[in-house]
Short mmCIF file of C-alpha atoms in Angstrom, two decimals:
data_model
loop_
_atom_site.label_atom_id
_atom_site.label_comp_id
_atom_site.label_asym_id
_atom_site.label_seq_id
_atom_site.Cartn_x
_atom_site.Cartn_y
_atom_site.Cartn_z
CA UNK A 1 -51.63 98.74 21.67
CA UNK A 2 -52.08 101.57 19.24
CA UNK A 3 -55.26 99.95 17.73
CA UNK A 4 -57.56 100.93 20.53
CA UNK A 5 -56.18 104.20 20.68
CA UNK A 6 -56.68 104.34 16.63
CA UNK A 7 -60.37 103.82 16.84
CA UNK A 8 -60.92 106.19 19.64
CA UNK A 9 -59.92 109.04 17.35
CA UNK A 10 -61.47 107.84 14.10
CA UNK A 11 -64.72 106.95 16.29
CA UNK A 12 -65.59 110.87 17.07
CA UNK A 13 -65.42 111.93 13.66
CA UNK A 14 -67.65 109.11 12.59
CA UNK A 15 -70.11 110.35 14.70
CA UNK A 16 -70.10 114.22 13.77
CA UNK A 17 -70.82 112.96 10.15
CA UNK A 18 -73.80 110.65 11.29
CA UNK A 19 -74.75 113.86 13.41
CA UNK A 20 -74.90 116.29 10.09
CA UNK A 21 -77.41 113.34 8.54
CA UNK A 22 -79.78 113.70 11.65
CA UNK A 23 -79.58 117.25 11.99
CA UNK A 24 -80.77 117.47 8.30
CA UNK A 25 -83.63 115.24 9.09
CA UNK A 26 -84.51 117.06 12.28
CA UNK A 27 -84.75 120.64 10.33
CA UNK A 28 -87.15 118.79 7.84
CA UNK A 29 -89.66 117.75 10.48
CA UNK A 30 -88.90 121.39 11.93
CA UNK A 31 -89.73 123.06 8.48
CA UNK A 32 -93.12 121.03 7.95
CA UNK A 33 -94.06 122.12 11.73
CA UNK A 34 -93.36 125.51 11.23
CA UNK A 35 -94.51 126.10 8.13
CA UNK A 36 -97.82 127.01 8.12
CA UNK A 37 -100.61 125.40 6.38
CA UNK A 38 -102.19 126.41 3.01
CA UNK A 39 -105.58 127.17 4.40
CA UNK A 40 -104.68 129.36 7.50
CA UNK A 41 -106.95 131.67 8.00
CA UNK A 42 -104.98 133.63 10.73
CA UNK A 43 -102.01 134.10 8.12
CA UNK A 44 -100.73 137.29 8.38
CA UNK A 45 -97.36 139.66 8.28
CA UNK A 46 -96.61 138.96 11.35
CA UNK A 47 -95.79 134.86 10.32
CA UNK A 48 -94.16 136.85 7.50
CA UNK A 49 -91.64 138.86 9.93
CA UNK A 50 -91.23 136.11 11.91
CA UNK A 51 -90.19 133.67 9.07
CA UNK A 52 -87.72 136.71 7.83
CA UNK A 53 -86.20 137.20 11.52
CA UNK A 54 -85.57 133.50 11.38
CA UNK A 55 -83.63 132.98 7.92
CA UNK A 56 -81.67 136.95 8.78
CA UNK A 57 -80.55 134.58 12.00
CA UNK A 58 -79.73 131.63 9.50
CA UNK A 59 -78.14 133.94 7.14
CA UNK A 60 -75.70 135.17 9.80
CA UNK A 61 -75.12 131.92 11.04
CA UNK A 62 -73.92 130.93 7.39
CA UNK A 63 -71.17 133.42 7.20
CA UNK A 64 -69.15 132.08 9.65
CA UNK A 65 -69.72 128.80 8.52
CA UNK A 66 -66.89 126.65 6.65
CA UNK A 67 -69.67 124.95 4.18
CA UNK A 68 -69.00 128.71 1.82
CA UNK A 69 -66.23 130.00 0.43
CA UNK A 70 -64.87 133.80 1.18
CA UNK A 71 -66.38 135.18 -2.03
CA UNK A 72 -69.94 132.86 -0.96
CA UNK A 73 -69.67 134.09 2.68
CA UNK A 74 -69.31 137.68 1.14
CA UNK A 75 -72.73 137.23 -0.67
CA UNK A 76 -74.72 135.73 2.49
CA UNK A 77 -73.30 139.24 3.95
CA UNK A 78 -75.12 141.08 1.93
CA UNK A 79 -77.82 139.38 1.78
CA UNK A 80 -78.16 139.82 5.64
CA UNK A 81 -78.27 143.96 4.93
CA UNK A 82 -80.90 143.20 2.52
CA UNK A 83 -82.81 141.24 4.51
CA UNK A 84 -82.49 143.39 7.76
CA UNK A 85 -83.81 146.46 5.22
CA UNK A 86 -86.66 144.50 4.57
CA UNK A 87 -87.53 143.36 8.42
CA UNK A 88 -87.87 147.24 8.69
CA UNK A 89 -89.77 147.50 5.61
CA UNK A 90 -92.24 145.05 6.02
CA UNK A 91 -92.94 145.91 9.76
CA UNK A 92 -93.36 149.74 8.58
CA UNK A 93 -96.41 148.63 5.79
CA UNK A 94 -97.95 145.81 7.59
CA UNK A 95 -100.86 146.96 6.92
CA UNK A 96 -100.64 146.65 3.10
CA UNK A 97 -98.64 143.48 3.33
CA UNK A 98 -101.66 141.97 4.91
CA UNK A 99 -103.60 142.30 1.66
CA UNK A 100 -100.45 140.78 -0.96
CA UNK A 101 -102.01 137.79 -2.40
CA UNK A 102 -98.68 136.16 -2.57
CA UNK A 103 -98.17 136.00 1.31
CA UNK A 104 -98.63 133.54 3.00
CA UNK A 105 -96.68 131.66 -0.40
CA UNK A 106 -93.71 133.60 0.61
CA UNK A 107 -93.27 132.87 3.47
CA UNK A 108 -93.82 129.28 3.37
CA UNK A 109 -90.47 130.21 0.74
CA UNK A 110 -89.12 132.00 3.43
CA UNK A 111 -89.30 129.38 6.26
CA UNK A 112 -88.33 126.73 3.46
CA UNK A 113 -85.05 128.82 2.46
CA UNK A 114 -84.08 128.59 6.39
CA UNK A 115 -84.24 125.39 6.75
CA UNK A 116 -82.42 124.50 3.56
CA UNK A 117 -79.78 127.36 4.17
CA UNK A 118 -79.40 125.47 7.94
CA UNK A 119 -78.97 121.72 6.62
CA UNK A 120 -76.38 123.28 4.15
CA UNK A 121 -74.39 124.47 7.38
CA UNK A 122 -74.43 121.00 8.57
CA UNK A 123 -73.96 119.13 5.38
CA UNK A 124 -71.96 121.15 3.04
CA UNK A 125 -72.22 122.63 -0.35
CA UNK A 126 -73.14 126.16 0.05
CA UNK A 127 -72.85 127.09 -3.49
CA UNK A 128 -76.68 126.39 -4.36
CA UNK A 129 -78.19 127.97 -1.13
CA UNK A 130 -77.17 131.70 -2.38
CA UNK A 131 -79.02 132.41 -5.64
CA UNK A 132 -82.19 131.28 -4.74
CA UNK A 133 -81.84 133.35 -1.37
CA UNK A 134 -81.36 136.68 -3.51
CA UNK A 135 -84.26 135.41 -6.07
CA UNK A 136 -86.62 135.14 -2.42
CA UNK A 137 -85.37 138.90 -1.15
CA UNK A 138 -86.12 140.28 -4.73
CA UNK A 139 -89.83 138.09 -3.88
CA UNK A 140 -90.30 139.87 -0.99
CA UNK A 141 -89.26 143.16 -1.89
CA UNK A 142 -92.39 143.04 -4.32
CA UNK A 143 -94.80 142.22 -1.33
CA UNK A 144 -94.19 146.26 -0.30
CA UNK A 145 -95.91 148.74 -1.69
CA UNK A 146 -93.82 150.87 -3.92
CA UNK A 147 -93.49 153.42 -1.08
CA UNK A 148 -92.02 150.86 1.12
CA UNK A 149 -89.64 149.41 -1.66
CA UNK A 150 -87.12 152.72 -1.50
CA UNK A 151 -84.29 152.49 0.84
CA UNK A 152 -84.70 155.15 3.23
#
């Protein structure tokens, strides 16, 4: 009598695993349709904001999720300031972001970093989502002119 009753419970949690594998492969097809291609000639800051308004969202996902540690979960915090500074900055000097040469790189980095910050969420093993997300805010911060790179 208690076998049916076994499976029932064992069954669910089966199927939340399974559901981390095709959520993964779901936010790979998402990150190859969003990011944009190499030769876009209508590449701009704007893709740039909205690839940084996209990973800020991922980023504060993150800290409530159980895939980080405290000390981990303290990081993504402050990498959400960070990258809320620079969603001001970059909107402020459009204008001269439109000319970095590096651009439309970055934020192919940028939307690649969501995505990969978003399957860790769902798979586990935060630890090597962090560093590189600091290494892509330092990337971005050198996009701004030097006027726009002071905190204000």
């Amino acid at each position: 009598m208690q076998m049916p009753r076994l499976q029932r419970s064992v069954l669910p949690g089966r199927a939340r695993a399974n559901r981390g594998t095709l959520a993964a492969i779901e936010l790979e097809g998402l990150n190859q349709d969003m990011a944009p291609a190499r030769d876009d000639p209508a590449f701009g800051p704007r893709h740039l904001l909205a690839a940084l308004d996209g990973l800020s969202a991922a980023v504060i996902e993150a800290t409530g999720s159980w895939a980080f540690l405290t000390a981990e979960r303290i990081q993504l915090i402050d990498a959400a300031h960070k990258l809320a500074w620079l969603l001001v900055r970059v909107n402020r000097s459009e204008s001269m972001v439109a000319r970095a040469p590096d651009l439309a790189a970055t934020t192919r980095a940028v939307a690649a970093a969501t995505y990969r910050l978003r399957a860790v969420q769902e798979l586990g093993d935060g630890a090597d989502a962090i560093q590189p997300l600091f290494e892509l805010i330092v990337r971005i911060d050198q996009l701004l002119p030097r006027t726009a790179q002071l905190y204000q």
